[in-house]
Coordinates of C-alpha atoms in Angstrom, one line a residue:
X1 CA 8.8 -90.1 1.2
X2 CA 10.7 -86.9 2.5
X3 CA 8.8 -84.2 3.7
X4 CA 8.8 -80.7 1.7
X5 CA 9.7 -77.7 3.5
X6 CA 9.1 -74.3 1.9
X7 CA 11.7 -71.8 2.9
X8 CA 11.1 -68.1 2.4
X9 CA 13.2 -66.8 -0.4
X10 CA 15.1 -63.7 0.6
X11 CA 14.8 -61.0 -1.7
X12 CA 17.6 -58.9 -2.5
X13 CA 18.3 -56.4 0.0
X14 CA 15.5 -53.7 -0.4
X15 CA 17.2 -50.7 1.0
X16 CA 17.8 -48.3 -1.9
X17 CA 20.4 -45.7 -1.3
X18 CA 19.1 -42.2 -2.3
X19 CA 21.6 -39.9 -3.5
X20 CA 21.3 -36.4 -1.8
X21 CA 21.1 -33.8 -4.1
X22 CA 24.2 -31.3 -4.4
X23 CA 23.1 -27.8 -3.3
X24 CA 25.2 -24.5 -3.7
X25 CA 23.8 -21.6 -1.8
X26 CA 24.3 -18.4 -3.8
X27 CA 24.1 -15.3 -1.7
X28 CA 24.7 -11.6 -2.0
X29 CA 22.9 -8.4 -1.8
X30 CA 20.3 -7.4 -4.2
X31 CA 21.7 -6.5 -7.7
X32 CA 25.0 -8.2 -6.9
X33 CA 24.8 -10.5 -10.1
X34 CA 23.5 -13.6 -8.7
X35 CA 20.9 -14.5 -11.5
X36 CA 23.2 -13.4 -14.2
X37 CA 25.9 -15.6 -13.0
X38 CA 23.8 -18.4 -12.1
X39 CA 22.8 -18.5 -15.8
X40 CA 26.5 -19.1 -16.8
X41 CA 27.1 -21.8 -14.3
X42 CA 23.8 -23.5 -15.4
X43 CA 24.9 -23.5 -19.0
X44 CA 28.5 -24.7 -18.4
X45 CA 28.0 -27.3 -15.5
X46 CA 24.3 -28.7 -15.8
X47 CA 23.0 -27.2 -12.5
X48 CA 19.3 -26.3 -12.1
X49 CA 19.0 -22.5 -10.9
X50 CA 16.2 -22.1 -8.2
X51 CA 15.8 -18.5 -7.4
X52 CA 13.9 -18.2 -4.1
X53 CA 12.6 -14.7 -5.2
X54 CA 11.3 -16.0 -8.6
X55 CA 9.4 -18.9 -6.7
X56 CA 8.0 -16.3 -4.3
X57 CA 7.0 -13.9 -7.2
X58 CA 5.3 -16.9 -9.2
X59 CA 3.4 -17.6 -5.9
X60 CA 2.3 -14.0 -5.8
X61 CA 1.1 -14.0 -9.4
X62 CA -1.0 -17.3 -8.5
X63 CA -3.3 -15.1 -6.5
X64 CA -3.1 -17.5 -3.5
X65 CA -3.7 -16.4 0.1
X66 CA 0.1 -17.6 0.4
X67 CA 0.8 -15.0 -2.5
X68 CA -0.9 -12.3 -0.8
X69 CA 1.0 -12.7 2.5
X70 CA 4.4 -12.9 0.5
X71 CA 3.6 -9.8 -1.5
X72 CA 3.1 -7.8 1.6
X73 CA 6.1 -8.8 3.1
X74 CA 8.2 -8.2 0.2
X75 CA 6.7 -4.7 -0.1
X76 CA 7.8 -4.0 3.4
X77 CA 11.5 -5.6 2.5
X78 CA 10.7 -8.3 5.1
X79 CA 11.7 -12.0 5.1
X80 CA 9.0 -14.3 4.1
X81 CA 8.7 -17.4 6.6
X82 CA 11.1 -20.4 5.9
X83 CA 8.5 -23.0 5.8
X84 CA 6.8 -21.1 2.8
X85 CA 10.1 -20.8 0.9
X86 CA 11.4 -24.1 1.7
X87 CA 8.3 -25.8 0.3
X88 CA 8.4 -24.0 -2.8
X89 CA 12.3 -25.0 -3.4
X90 CA 11.5 -28.7 -2.5
X91 CA 8.6 -28.9 -5.0
X92 CA 10.7 -27.2 -7.6
X93 CA 13.8 -29.5 -6.8
X94 CA 11.5 -32.5 -7.1
X95 CA 10.0 -31.3 -10.4
X96 CA 13.1 -30.5 -12.1
X97 CA 14.5 -34.2 -12.5
X98 CA 18.2 -32.8 -11.6
X99 CA 20.3 -33.4 -8.7
X100 CA 22.4 -30.3 -8.9
X101 CA 21.1 -26.9 -7.6
X102 CA 22.1 -23.5 -7.5
X103 CA 19.7 -22.0 -4.8
X104 CA 19.8 -18.3 -5.3
X105 CA 18.9 -15.8 -2.5
X106 CA 18.0 -18.3 0.1
X107 CA 18.7 -18.8 3.1
X108 CA 18.3 -15.2 3.9
X109 CA 18.9 -15.5 7.7
X110 CA 19.9 -17.9 10.4
X111 CA 16.5 -19.2 11.2
X112 CA 16.1 -20.0 7.2
X113 CA 19.4 -21.8 7.3
X114 CA 18.6 -23.8 10.1
X115 CA 15.2 -24.9 8.9
X116 CA 16.4 -25.7 5.5
X117 CA 19.1 -28.0 6.9
X118 CA 16.4 -29.7 9.3
X119 CA 13.5 -30.1 6.9
X120 CA 15.7 -31.2 3.9
X121 CA 18.5 -32.9 5.7
X122 CA 20.8 -31.2 3.1
X123 CA 23.9 -29.0 3.9
X124 CA 25.3 -27.2 1.0
X125 CA 28.4 -28.1 -0.7
X126 CA 29.4 -24.6 -0.4
X127 CA 28.2 -21.1 -0.6
X128 CA 29.1 -18.7 -3.5
X129 CA 28.9 -15.4 -2.0
X130 CA 28.7 -12.2 -4.2
X131 CA 30.4 -9.3 -2.3
X132 CA 29.4 -6.0 -4.1
X133 CA 29.3 -2.5 -2.7
X134 CA 25.7 -0.9 -1.9
X135 CA 26.3 1.7 -4.6
X136 CA 27.2 -0.7 -7.4
X137 CA 24.0 -2.8 -6.5
X138 CA 21.7 0.2 -6.4
X139 CA 23.0 1.5 -9.6
X140 CA 22.4 -2.1 -11.4
X141 CA 19.0 -2.5 -9.9
X142 CA 17.8 0.9 -10.9
X143 CA 19.3 0.2 -14.4
X144 CA 18.1 -3.3 -14.8
X145 CA 14.2 -2.2 -15.5
X146 CA 12.6 -5.4 -15.1
X147 CA 9.4 -3.9 -13.9
X148 CA 9.6 -5.4 -10.4
X149 CA 7.6 -3.8 -7.8
X150 CA 10.6 -3.8 -5.4
X151 CA 13.0 -2.3 -7.9
X152 CA 12.6 1.3 -6.3
X153 CA 15.1 3.2 -4.2
X154 CA 13.1 3.0 -0.9
X155 CA 12.8 -0.7 -1.0
X156 CA 16.2 -1.3 -2.3
X157 CA 17.6 0.4 0.7
X158 CA 15.4 -1.6 3.0
X159 CA 16.7 -4.6 1.1
X160 CA 20.1 -3.8 1.7
X161 CA 19.5 -3.1 5.5
X162 CA 17.9 -6.6 5.7
X163 CA 20.6 -8.2 3.8
X164 CA 23.3 -6.9 6.0
X165 CA 21.5 -7.7 9.2
X166 CA 20.1 -10.8 8.3
X167 CA 22.1 -12.7 5.6
X168 CA 25.7 -11.8 6.4
X169 CA 25.5 -14.0 9.5
X170 CA 24.7 -16.9 7.4
X171 CA 27.8 -16.3 5.0
X172 CA 29.8 -15.9 8.3
X173 CA 28.4 -19.2 9.5
X174 CA 29.4 -21.1 6.4
X175 CA 32.8 -19.0 6.2
X176 CA 33.6 -20.6 9.8
X177 CA 33.0 -24.1 8.3
X178 CA 35.3 -23.4 5.2
X179 CA 32.4 -23.3 2.9
X180 CA 32.3 -20.0 1.3
X181 CA 33.7 -19.0 -1.9
X182 CA 33.7 -15.4 -2.4
X183 CA 33.3 -13.6 -5.5
X184 CA 34.3 -9.9 -5.5
X185 CA 35.2 -9.2 -9.4
X186 CA 31.8 -10.4 -11.3
X187 CA 33.4 -11.6 -14.6
X188 CA 31.5 -14.8 -16.0
X189 CA 35.2 -16.6 -16.8
X190 CA 36.2 -15.6 -13.2
X191 CA 33.1 -17.2 -11.6
X192 CA 33.2 -20.5 -13.6
X193 CA 37.1 -20.9 -12.6
X194 CA 36.5 -20.3 -8.9
X195 CA 33.3 -22.2 -9.1
X196 CA 34.8 -25.5 -10.2

């Protein structure tokens, strides 16, 4: 009789293509309207809004050692280390169940930008940049009365200075790549039209 030879059964290609999330960085000075407009975009386009500032404030409230360090840096108007913010963003992205994100208030500087792209292997689809005068931003922040510790004139002015020195180069980097959509007039309808 013949000999039976067992041949291994090839399974279907086990390579799974993982779709990278769509990320839009939302940048602008403090009080430029980022959070307000992100809420409109979420409502109409199904994005998940991740505010780097909100994630950092939540970490502060947790009472962790990390939270204390973050609180001290925010009081000084300084930028929190990239790895701290990126870990918080990655965790929030994983927990959201979505694949479309508005990342508000990050990256704050070139080092943040390079670290985010290196760690996550994600480059933003584009950057939504809110261009607003310092006078208008200060007026908005002082009128919003959210009870935030960093909503006082001295800290606001430190935050403006940090934004101009550190964050504008990020906007310029992406502008050179043709990835910046600038918003000067902050009407909700206008935002939705230029966004998509």
